[in-house]
Amino acid sequence: MNMRKLVVIIYSLVLLFAGCDDLEDKPYTTGEANGVVEDYGTAEMYILNEGLFNLNNSTLARYSFLTNSCSYDYFRALNHRGLGDTANDMDIYGSKLYVVVNVSSTVEVIDLQSGLSVKQIPMLTDNGSSRQPRAITFDSGKAYVCSYDGTVVRIDTASLEIDGVAEVGRNPEDLCVQDGKLYVSNSGGLDWAGVGVDRTVSVVDLSAFAETKKIEVGPNPGKILAGPNHSVWVATQGEQIEQGDYKLVKINSQADVVEKVYDEPVMDFAFDYNIAYLYNYDYSTGQTAFKVFDLTSGTVLRSQFITDGTNIERPFSIQVNPYSSNVYITEAYNYQVDGDLLCFTPEGTLMFRLSGVGLNPNTVLFRDEAAGVDTPDNPDESDEMAAYADKVFDYVPAPTQYMNTVTTAYTEGFTTKQQVLDYAAERLRKKSLLSLGAYGGYIVLGFSQPVPNVPGEYDFKIYGNANYNPNAWQDRPGGSAEPGIVLVSKDENGNGLPDDEWYELAGSEYGKTGERRNLKMVYTRPDNVTPSDGMVEWVSYAINESETGTYCYAKAPWGTFSVWPAWLMESAEGTALTYTGCTMLPPLAKAPEDLTNGWPTQASRWYDYGYVCNSDPTDETGSSFDIGWARDKEGNKVNLPGIDFVKIQNATLQDLGYGYGPACVLFNCAIDLHLAGKEIETIAQ
């Protein structure tokens, strides 16, 4: 299982079991590119960002070395649609770029000269189910795509039609061509908790297009590449990823046998002729290692590839530019924020870093010819992207274990709220996650144009990170859910500020037993503001100055930062945080003592409609909102022609148990459905 697959599986588990409460934030590098962005003999490069599982937010970035500019959402800017959900691999063949999109189960074929889609090839079985494609390679006018359904599909690159399917092993992860044969690494990674991982590499005869042999290589084979002197190299990653039992295996492609197993822990690797660059991440220590390996002698040339002290927290992929031999490493940080692309010389010195290239950048390709089209540096200016809320007027997250991290729009050194607001707006435009923290925490967003109230239709949608888990609740849909309410406001006085009356959008629980409104929540700052690793931090709260309680936060999993906003420490809000006019929804989850497996939100159920971070983001109706639901403070219906501002506020007072703290709302964007061209029938009230 390579790193790309690891993240898909980890994040799918995050979605199924943990919701927002297992995020691990790491420092995030922002600002301009570090170093001179140039590379010998290279005109442009493409960066594929897989996004997040089930959020349909994969992107393709194009960097031009000729103009020193980057189109961060290159495909969308030219094609006016996204790539789809979880793009895992891409490669160039002839005049076209092929992108493999796993969850969407498609292969996107793009003309390199124009950047336009030529064809979107569905990767479906005869009965219409998804094959879940993973990786692609080419040989003699054919494209070969391995898929998690245990097949390799052959595509004719002239007609762009599927002309063959071969059966291989379980959950094939990667493939390569060597000596007229196709080698497919069968990970079996989706079966690790059941029957166990696969241990084989399939050998497929290209003429007959049929498997001829399975080579036993070790548990969970992932990345596979053709090497020099009739060799194929594959990384095996053990029965369980986190145990770190990784090996580097050499296959003799003439005899189709394992020639040698090297005790080299490796998650991913890249070749430059006889030289291999290896990287590994140790889950027990949190350390990352990069090595230089000689493929001919089978020896480590340098145990430390990076020689200038550059630190990479979470490497996601490694590639070599064939025109310059420079080494490119992508950094994913916590897999929830835009990652970086770093370029190193073969000697291990950082040449430049491109910050914020996309969410989970997994593949980089290089060309010595430039495309015939350029796009705006900022595709967010396109008509479609104008539908998204792009302004942050106010943002006050309540105490949370993710405070003072990128998830709360904080970078070390911020001392003012305006810095946080500016960064929050930047993250909003990039559709990166923002946390509202505990109960009462809120954010106020603005659109570039009014959102109309269209009768009978949903008007806007807010993407959260709740998700479906079939085992969460017996009598209704559920999974991870930590809901927040939505309020709207129209700019009645025309000053462009959200200082007019707010109206709550009545969700399914509005006015029901257990729902409460117009509450006042006050948090009191603890004395131990910055506890050390392993320490515990307590925050006291009071509702309407009478109902009191305490939240407990264990610090070890999330670092040494405080759960209190660092930028408010020297202000009047540095001792107490007050939230007024709060709505409280009925509890969603079981009591912490009744929960199992250490994942409190596993037991959560969803409300029927009308809340953020309440249903799967792929569910159009569950995360969409109708302005016609607006209610004033007395609960009366209000007929608004449209709105300019949206306020999202955590309405869940739920203690998730020791080490987790309170339930928190996370979201990443809000979109005007009408401007985006979506017509979705609403729920009548």
XYZ file of C-alpha atoms in Angstrom:
685
model
C 0.000 0.000 0.000
C 1.651 3.240 -1.079
C 1.200 6.589 0.598
C -1.582 7.642 -1.710
C -3.573 4.557 -0.882
C -2.731 4.915 2.777
C -4.287 8.346 2.876
C -7.404 7.209 1.035
C -7.892 4.413 3.533
C -6.985 6.503 6.569
C -9.279 9.286 5.470
C -12.110 6.930 4.687
C -11.705 5.586 8.218
C -11.654 9.156 9.468
C -14.939 9.718 7.706
C -16.484 6.495 8.956
C -15.425 6.654 12.573
C -13.942 9.886 13.700
C -15.539 12.840 11.986
C -13.544 15.938 12.719
C -12.059 14.765 15.961
C -9.003 12.956 14.743
C -7.476 15.763 12.738
C -3.829 16.305 13.415
C -2.654 19.765 12.440
C 0.903 20.565 11.576
C 2.626 23.838 10.774
C 1.666 25.205 7.383
C 4.007 27.206 5.172
C 2.336 30.143 3.532
C 3.422 33.011 1.397
C 5.376 33.261 -1.830
C 7.529 30.579 -3.344
C 10.747 29.979 -1.466
C 13.696 30.111 -3.866
C 13.993 30.755 -7.603
C 11.387 28.655 -9.382
C 13.198 27.305 -12.420
C 14.354 23.933 -13.660
C 16.720 23.103 -16.486
C 15.118 22.008 -19.760
C 11.588 22.121 -18.353
C 8.801 24.249 -19.800
C 5.957 23.248 -17.519
C 4.817 20.777 -14.910
C 1.466 19.357 -13.878
C 0.561 18.674 -10.262
C -2.312 16.333 -9.474
C -4.053 16.912 -6.144
C -6.353 14.118 -5.061
C -8.365 16.205 -2.589
C -10.358 14.444 0.101
C -12.268 11.209 -0.141
C -15.961 11.755 -0.950
C -15.631 15.536 -1.256
C -15.320 15.646 -5.058
C -12.501 18.188 -4.918
C -9.575 16.787 -6.907
C -7.652 19.446 -8.820
C -4.998 19.668 -11.518
C -2.469 22.492 -11.258
C -0.184 23.628 -14.088
C 3.019 25.550 -13.430
C 4.694 27.369 -16.319
C 8.441 27.802 -15.919
C 8.345 30.147 -18.921
C 6.015 32.678 -17.286
C 6.700 31.744 -13.634
C 2.989 31.402 -13.011
C 0.724 28.724 -11.650
C -2.883 27.935 -12.499
C -3.929 26.142 -9.325
C -7.171 24.735 -10.740
C -6.112 24.444 -14.348
C -8.610 21.825 -15.473
C -11.613 23.575 -13.940
C -10.620 26.970 -15.321
C -10.637 25.613 -18.879
C -13.355 22.968 -18.675
C -15.711 24.638 -16.172
C -16.073 21.488 -14.097
C -13.986 19.547 -11.643
C -11.983 16.384 -12.210
C -14.088 14.426 -9.769
C -13.493 12.547 -6.537
C -10.030 11.351 -5.430
C -7.726 11.536 -8.444
C -4.913 9.063 -7.742
C -2.617 8.977 -10.749
C -1.808 10.577 -14.074
C 0.610 10.141 -16.965
C 1.373 11.590 -20.372
C 1.194 9.556 -23.565
C 1.572 11.200 -26.930
C -0.320 14.477 -27.027
C -2.624 13.666 -24.145
C -2.664 13.660 -20.370
C -4.523 10.794 -18.692
C -5.900 11.277 -15.157
C -7.176 8.343 -13.079
C -10.019 9.349 -10.715
C -10.649 6.589 -8.181
C -13.958 7.295 -6.409
C -15.553 8.831 -9.507
C -14.326 5.739 -11.375
C -13.232 7.568 -14.506
C -10.180 8.182 -16.636
C -10.060 11.801 -17.777
C -8.265 12.291 -21.106
C -6.981 15.835 -21.631
C -5.463 17.423 -24.739
C -2.123 18.854 -23.651
C -2.139 21.701 -26.170
C -5.527 23.129 -25.277
C -6.017 21.782 -21.739
C -9.518 20.670 -22.754
C -11.087 17.330 -21.941
C -11.141 14.991 -24.930
C -13.076 12.212 -23.237
C -14.089 10.986 -19.819
C -13.864 7.195 -19.881
C -16.171 5.454 -17.352
C -14.442 2.636 -15.496
C -17.435 0.437 -14.791
C -18.155 -3.265 -14.758
C -20.759 -4.885 -17.016
C -23.373 -4.451 -14.283
C -22.533 -0.758 -13.892
C -20.628 -0.910 -10.595
C -17.452 1.084 -10.026
C -14.091 -0.544 -10.693
C -12.263 2.080 -8.546
C -9.255 2.681 -10.821
C -5.889 3.343 -9.123
C -2.953 3.715 -11.520
C -2.071 3.898 -15.201
C 0.826 2.954 -17.484
C 1.327 2.707 -21.254
C 2.889 0.450 -23.884
C 2.669 0.299 -27.673
C -0.434 2.427 -28.137
C -2.304 0.984 -25.181
C -3.104 2.371 -21.753
C -3.359 -0.052 -18.849
C -5.370 0.885 -15.746
C -5.454 -1.269 -12.619
C -8.546 -1.083 -10.424
C -9.529 -2.175 -6.947
C -12.049 -4.653 -8.356
C -9.102 -6.930 -9.186
C -8.748 -6.084 -12.865
C -6.535 -4.325 -15.368
C -8.416 -2.523 -18.132
C -6.766 -1.966 -21.514
C -7.615 1.230 -23.401
C -6.733 1.865 -27.041
C -5.128 5.322 -27.112
C -6.265 5.981 -30.698
C -9.974 5.292 -30.237
C -10.016 5.898 -26.461
C -12.177 2.818 -26.111
C -11.757 -0.069 -23.676
C -10.744 -3.152 -25.641
C -9.815 -5.668 -22.960
C -10.023 -6.630 -19.288
C -7.636 -8.957 -17.428
C -8.175 -10.491 -13.998
C -5.328 -10.057 -11.483
C -5.084 -10.107 -7.671
C -6.926 -8.300 -4.896
C -7.000 -4.486 -4.810
C -4.184 -3.891 -7.304
C -2.357 -0.748 -6.325
C 0.155 -0.017 -9.089
C 1.558 -1.411 -12.335
C 4.488 -1.135 -14.740
C 5.723 -2.654 -18.020
C 9.020 -4.512 -18.329
C 10.290 -6.928 -21.016
C 6.944 -7.075 -22.804
C 5.025 -7.985 -19.664
C 2.792 -6.110 -17.279
C 3.562 -6.309 -13.551
C 0.730 -5.519 -11.149
C 1.150 -5.121 -7.383
C -1.824 -6.706 -5.619
C -2.134 -4.966 -2.272
C -5.291 -6.499 -0.861
C -5.242 -3.384 1.276
C -9.004 -3.117 1.593
C -9.052 -6.585 3.164
C -6.466 -5.939 5.869
C -9.035 -6.158 8.678
C -10.713 -9.250 7.197
C -9.047 -11.969 5.153
C -5.772 -10.065 5.216
C -3.678 -8.311 2.627
C -2.490 -9.787 -0.660
C 1.156 -10.784 -1.075
C 1.607 -11.058 -4.821
C 2.635 -9.337 -8.032
C 0.689 -10.498 -11.088
C 2.544 -11.058 -14.348
C 0.329 -10.322 -17.358
C 1.322 -11.354 -20.877
C 0.571 -8.331 -23.048
C 0.016 -10.286 -26.244
C -2.616 -12.566 -24.756
C -3.584 -9.953 -22.179
C -3.957 -12.578 -19.480
C -2.288 -13.288 -16.153
C 0.378 -15.967 -16.455
C 1.840 -16.009 -12.967
C 1.660 -14.586 -9.475
C 4.966 -13.846 -7.733
C 5.003 -13.993 -3.926
C 6.752 -10.788 -2.793
C 5.542 -10.139 0.762
C 2.505 -8.594 2.435
C 0.772 -5.554 0.961
C 2.794 -4.662 -2.155
C 2.295 -1.095 -3.333
C 4.494 1.107 -5.502
C 6.084 -0.793 -8.399
C 8.561 0.438 -11.029
C 10.595 -1.053 -13.852
C 14.328 -0.766 -13.155
C 17.571 -1.332 -15.050
C 18.929 -4.718 -16.171
C 15.658 -6.621 -16.406
C 14.477 -5.713 -12.921
C 11.165 -4.747 -11.346
C 11.099 -3.141 -7.913
C 8.182 -3.157 -5.506
C 7.631 -1.817 -1.988
C 5.848 -4.122 0.460
C 4.314 -2.494 3.520
C 3.412 -5.313 5.868
C 0.203 -6.637 7.348
C -0.538 -3.294 9.015
C 0.785 0.026 7.780
C 1.462 1.570 11.173
C 3.726 -1.274 12.276
C 6.304 -0.164 9.718
C 7.291 -3.641 8.463
C 8.316 -2.347 5.034
C 10.640 -3.984 2.517
C 12.072 -3.210 -0.912
C 11.811 -6.220 -3.236
C 13.708 -6.810 -6.490
C 12.111 -9.063 -9.128
C 14.074 -10.591 -12.004
C 11.808 -9.929 -14.989
C 13.431 -12.612 -17.157
C 12.753 -15.447 -14.721
C 9.828 -13.738 -12.945
C 11.133 -14.596 -9.506
C 12.111 -12.572 -6.475
C 15.823 -11.968 -6.724
C 16.337 -10.223 -3.406
C 14.482 -8.631 -0.511
C 16.129 -5.545 0.965
C 15.450 -4.568 4.543
C 14.828 -0.979 3.513
C 11.677 0.629 4.920
C 10.114 2.484 1.993
C 6.639 3.877 1.330
C 7.360 5.452 -2.029
C 10.316 5.763 -4.368
C 11.424 7.247 -7.680
C 14.165 6.286 -10.143
C 16.779 8.290 -11.989
C 18.517 5.683 -14.150
C 20.414 3.486 -11.647
C 19.623 5.698 -8.647
C 16.554 5.376 -6.467
C 15.236 7.952 -4.032
C 13.355 6.327 -1.151
C 11.203 7.805 1.551
C 9.536 6.403 4.640
C 7.416 7.648 7.532
C 7.720 6.073 10.984
C 4.376 6.156 12.786
C 5.881 5.355 16.150
C 8.301 8.284 16.114
C 6.647 10.633 13.628
C 9.946 10.863 11.748
C 10.433 10.946 8.003
C 13.521 9.478 6.302
C 14.825 9.982 2.758
C 17.617 7.821 1.310
C 19.587 7.462 -1.904
C 19.830 3.855 -3.099
C 21.982 2.281 -5.837
C 19.837 -0.109 -7.894
C 22.841 -1.830 -9.454
C 24.752 -2.667 -6.280
C 21.726 -2.792 -3.986
C 23.375 -0.515 -1.451
C 22.472 2.737 0.273
C 24.593 5.561 -1.091
C 23.347 8.181 1.356
C 21.243 7.553 4.426
C 20.208 11.222 4.402
C 19.172 12.583 1.035
C 18.222 16.059 2.291
C 21.459 17.789 3.264
C 20.394 21.349 4.066
C 18.152 20.697 7.068
C 14.845 21.125 5.221
C 12.111 19.449 7.248
C 9.181 17.651 5.602
C 6.393 16.675 7.993
C 4.192 14.473 5.797
C 5.649 13.534 2.414
C 2.987 12.418 -0.023
C 4.914 11.534 -3.160
C 8.354 11.669 -4.710
C 9.269 12.110 -8.387
C 12.358 12.856 -10.480
C 12.322 15.412 -13.283
C 13.779 13.476 -16.246
C 15.052 16.673 -17.875
C 17.102 17.895 -14.903
C 17.384 14.916 -12.499
C 16.074 17.186 -9.752
C 13.971 15.485 -7.087
C 10.433 16.698 -6.338
C 8.740 15.858 -3.029
C 5.189 16.822 -2.177
C 4.150 17.613 1.394
C 0.576 17.016 2.531
C 0.813 18.333 6.124
C -2.276 16.888 7.881
C -4.024 15.769 4.674
C -6.682 18.433 5.283
C -4.952 21.571 3.986
C -3.286 22.578 0.748
C 0.108 20.951 0.414
C 3.457 22.144 -0.927
C 5.804 21.061 -3.686
C 9.541 21.074 -2.926
C 12.322 20.773 -5.507
C 15.759 19.448 -4.468
C 18.990 19.074 -6.365
C 20.348 15.504 -6.623
C 22.725 16.557 -3.840
C 19.778 17.144 -1.512
C 19.680 20.947 -1.427
C 16.341 22.729 -1.622
C 16.011 24.756 -4.809
C 12.492 26.064 -4.238
C 9.196 25.398 -2.474
C 5.807 26.125 -4.009
C 3.307 26.651 -1.215
C -0.349 25.698 -1.378
C -0.323 23.879 -4.712
C -3.383 21.830 -3.800
C -4.973 19.400 -1.391
C -2.905 16.202 -1.087
C -0.589 16.597 -4.121
C 0.270 13.086 -5.268
C 1.751 13.138 -8.786
C 4.000 15.579 -10.659
C 4.724 15.400 -14.405
C 7.183 17.433 -16.452
C 7.283 18.603 -20.085
C 9.890 20.310 -22.212
C 7.156 21.857 -24.376
C 4.581 24.334 -23.194
C 0.845 24.034 -23.660
C -0.714 26.395 -26.143
C -3.025 28.008 -23.624
C -2.611 29.962 -20.421
C -5.223 30.402 -17.744
C -5.742 33.076 -15.105
C -3.339 32.810 -12.194
C -6.388 32.699 -9.986
C -9.144 30.500 -11.445
C -11.349 31.515 -8.539
C -12.197 34.519 -10.690
C -14.084 32.351 -13.198
C -17.879 32.566 -13.384
C -18.397 29.250 -11.646
C -16.014 30.042 -8.816
C -17.740 33.378 -8.252
C -20.606 31.353 -6.827
C -18.569 30.587 -3.700
C -18.576 32.742 -0.575
C -15.209 34.514 -0.528
C -15.350 36.953 2.421
C -14.939 36.421 6.155
C -16.327 39.260 8.275
C -16.081 37.648 11.691
C -14.655 34.443 13.097
C -14.622 33.436 16.751
C -13.974 29.712 17.230
C -14.800 28.359 20.663
C -12.156 26.393 22.631
C -11.047 23.330 20.675
C -8.148 20.900 20.497
C -7.400 22.330 17.031
C -7.014 25.887 18.223
C -3.975 27.847 17.069
C -3.483 25.637 14.022
C -4.268 26.148 10.347
C -7.690 24.635 10.983
C -8.544 27.770 12.969
C -6.762 30.038 10.460
C -3.791 30.582 12.720
C -0.099 30.769 11.877
C 2.593 31.174 14.499
C 3.188 34.815 15.197
C -0.358 36.034 14.616
C -1.232 38.606 17.239
C -4.357 40.255 15.842
C -7.790 39.078 14.902
C -7.468 40.739 11.489
C -4.595 38.410 10.633
C -6.838 35.464 11.453
C -9.709 36.881 9.402
C -7.463 37.412 6.384
C -6.097 33.878 6.621
C -9.596 32.458 7.119
C -10.716 34.221 3.928
C -7.733 32.768 2.081
C -8.561 29.273 3.305
C -12.227 29.790 2.419
C -11.296 30.674 -1.161
C -9.102 27.560 -1.326
C -11.905 25.426 0.158
C -9.709 24.332 3.053
C -11.237 23.162 6.321
C -12.100 25.674 9.011
C -13.122 24.679 12.531
C -15.700 26.572 14.578
C -14.554 24.804 17.718
C -16.964 23.928 20.508
C -20.561 24.975 21.108
C -21.227 28.601 20.186
C -18.191 29.081 17.934
C -19.125 30.866 14.722
C -18.025 32.412 11.439
C -19.668 35.084 9.262
C -19.276 34.746 5.485
C -20.114 36.990 2.576
C -20.842 36.391 -1.111
C -19.682 38.640 -3.935
C -23.327 38.972 -5.036
C -26.693 38.417 -3.333
C -27.972 34.847 -3.192
C -31.593 34.907 -4.437
C -34.438 33.124 -2.696
C -35.872 30.937 -5.461
C -39.192 29.346 -4.448
C -39.171 25.560 -4.452
C -35.396 25.271 -4.694
C -32.419 25.056 -2.362
C -30.478 28.315 -2.551
C -27.003 27.529 -1.238
C -24.947 24.653 0.064
C -22.316 24.422 2.797
C -19.786 21.612 2.641
C -18.942 20.065 6.012
C -17.081 16.875 6.903
C -19.863 14.714 8.306
C -20.257 11.386 6.587
C -22.224 8.198 6.411
C -21.499 5.120 8.518
C -23.980 2.242 8.075
C -23.175 0.920 11.555
C -23.696 4.187 13.397
C -27.376 4.023 14.251
C -30.057 1.400 13.917
C -33.154 3.399 13.110
C -31.889 6.199 10.897
C -28.910 7.318 8.761
C -25.833 8.446 10.635
C -22.092 8.417 11.026
C -20.015 11.422 11.931
C -22.191 14.440 12.699
C -21.411 17.521 14.778
C -24.070 19.926 13.524
C -24.177 23.672 13.360
C -27.040 26.020 12.571
C -27.142 28.555 9.738
C -28.319 32.155 9.992
C -28.724 34.553 7.084
C -28.839 38.305 6.682
C -29.658 40.758 3.913
C -27.663 43.963 3.495
C -30.702 46.181 4.120
C -28.716 49.363 4.818
C -26.446 48.830 1.821
C -23.148 49.385 3.653
C -21.674 46.017 2.672
C -21.372 44.866 6.285
C -23.272 42.155 8.186
C -24.816 44.576 10.675
C -28.477 44.037 9.819
C -30.875 41.554 11.445
C -30.016 37.853 11.421
C -32.567 35.118 10.739
C -32.103 31.451 11.630
C -32.875 28.877 8.953
C -35.239 26.421 10.598
C -33.869 22.914 10.272
C -35.701 19.697 11.033
C -35.300 20.101 14.821
C -36.569 23.679 15.005
C -39.213 23.931 17.732
C -38.974 20.267 18.715
C -38.516 18.948 22.242
C -34.922 19.356 23.382
C -34.138 22.234 21.017
C -33.328 25.534 22.780
C -32.708 29.049 21.466
C -31.341 32.429 22.504
C -28.827 31.007 24.961
C -25.699 32.668 26.299
C -22.510 30.592 26.478
C -19.436 31.767 28.411
C -16.095 29.932 28.436
C -13.468 30.670 31.090
C -9.803 30.389 30.238
C -7.788 27.864 32.271
C -4.604 28.753 34.094
C -2.435 26.217 32.252
C -2.638 27.904 28.890
C 0.166 26.002 27.181
C 0.523 22.603 28.832
C 3.390 20.355 27.835
C 3.053 17.046 25.991
C 0.868 14.590 27.810
C -0.709 17.232 30.015
C -4.415 17.924 30.242
C -6.177 21.220 29.820
C -9.578 22.094 31.301
C -12.060 24.717 30.151
C -15.081 25.729 32.220
C -18.332 26.952 30.719
C -21.665 28.372 31.823
C -24.999 28.515 29.972
C -27.187 31.476 30.850
C -24.878 31.955 33.853
C -26.482 29.009 35.651
C -25.825 25.694 33.891
C -22.131 24.907 34.281
C -19.779 22.264 33.001
C -16.186 21.469 32.078
C -14.437 20.172 28.985
C -11.255 18.134 29.181
C -8.605 18.121 26.447
C -5.692 15.693 26.362
C -2.710 17.412 24.781
C -0.485 14.575 23.650
C -2.213 13.804 20.332
C -2.356 17.392 19.212
C 0.808 19.033 20.446
C 1.576 21.646 23.024
C -0.643 24.489 21.862
C -3.460 25.953 23.887
C -7.150 25.401 23.262
C -7.566 29.155 23.769
C -7.155 31.553 20.784
C -3.595 32.862 20.960
C -4.546 36.067 19.115
C -6.968 37.011 21.912
C -4.610 36.477 24.828
C -3.846 40.140 25.296
C -7.387 41.385 24.638
C -10.511 41.638 26.749
C -11.557 38.248 25.350
C -8.381 36.672 26.693
C -10.008 35.555 29.929
C -13.568 34.743 28.850
C -15.255 34.042 25.534
C -18.931 34.918 25.312
C -21.419 33.756 22.669
C -24.988 35.082 22.651
C -28.159 34.157 20.819
C -27.075 30.511 20.605
C -29.274 27.631 19.535
C -28.746 24.223 21.164
C -29.771 21.075 19.311
C -30.772 17.797 20.983
C -27.843 15.405 21.618
C -26.742 13.287 18.671
C -24.443 10.694 20.184
C -24.535 8.256 23.053
C -22.843 9.157 26.316
C -19.040 8.776 26.214
C -19.109 5.873 28.666
C -21.395 3.937 26.311
C -19.150 4.298 23.293
C -16.705 1.746 21.961
C -13.486 1.761 19.967
C -12.548 5.203 21.202
C -14.491 6.944 18.413
C -17.343 8.885 19.974
C -18.902 10.190 16.774
C -19.255 6.653 15.485
C -22.552 6.563 17.350
C -23.899 9.775 15.873
C -27.072 9.986 13.835
C -28.036 12.707 11.392
C -30.819 15.214 11.698
C -33.196 15.130 8.755
C -32.122 18.437 7.184
C -31.060 22.034 7.738
C -27.678 21.839 9.505
C -23.983 22.094 8.670
C -21.684 19.136 9.319
C -24.779 16.981 9.619
C -24.855 14.732 6.543
C -22.523 13.353 3.930
C -21.162 16.231 1.774
C -22.028 14.232 -1.345
C -25.706 14.373 -0.362
C -27.048 17.428 -2.183
C -30.165 17.781 -0.049
C -28.614 17.018 3.320
C -26.135 19.871 3.204
C -28.178 22.415 1.204
C -30.253 25.301 2.543
C -33.413 27.155 1.575
C -33.678 30.859 2.396
C -37.421 30.275 2.664
C -36.780 28.551 6.007
C -35.803 31.877 7.614
C -37.266 32.678 11.037
C -37.012 35.809 13.146
C -36.155 35.790 16.867
C -39.790 35.124 17.768
C -39.945 32.128 15.472
C -42.049 33.777 12.767
C -41.438 32.977 9.104
C -39.713 35.739 7.147
C -39.937 36.246 3.399
C -36.501 37.369 2.225
C -35.911 38.094 -1.501
C -32.308 37.047 -1.060
C -29.366 37.237 1.316
C -25.830 38.611 1.348
C -24.335 37.056 4.479
C -24.287 33.667 6.145
C -23.432 32.879 9.762
C -22.516 29.313 10.737
C -22.553 28.491 14.442
C -21.888 25.304 16.394
C -25.180 24.195 17.951
C -23.983 20.898 19.450
C -23.143 20.744 23.153
C -21.643 17.273 23.219
C -18.700 16.039 25.275
C -16.941 13.366 23.235
C -14.997 12.033 26.160
C -11.510 12.218 27.622
C -8.910 13.224 25.079
C -11.387 14.484 22.494
C -13.080 17.378 24.178
C -16.312 18.809 22.752
C -17.866 18.202 19.370
C -16.789 20.811 16.851
C -18.137 21.924 13.479
C -15.848 21.895 10.456
C -16.680 23.142 6.959
C -14.731 24.172 3.871
C -16.937 26.293 1.596
C -20.363 27.745 0.851
C -21.764 27.990 -2.676
C -24.661 29.811 -4.345
C -26.470 26.918 -6.046
C -28.248 29.154 -8.546
C -25.079 30.833 -9.792
C -23.470 27.402 -9.977
C -26.303 26.293 -12.260
C -27.833 23.731 -9.888
C -31.589 23.317 -9.548
C -32.422 21.117 -6.542
C -35.947 20.768 -5.206
C -36.221 21.871 -1.598
C -38.069 20.502 1.419
C -41.266 22.447 1.963
C -42.074 23.785 5.417
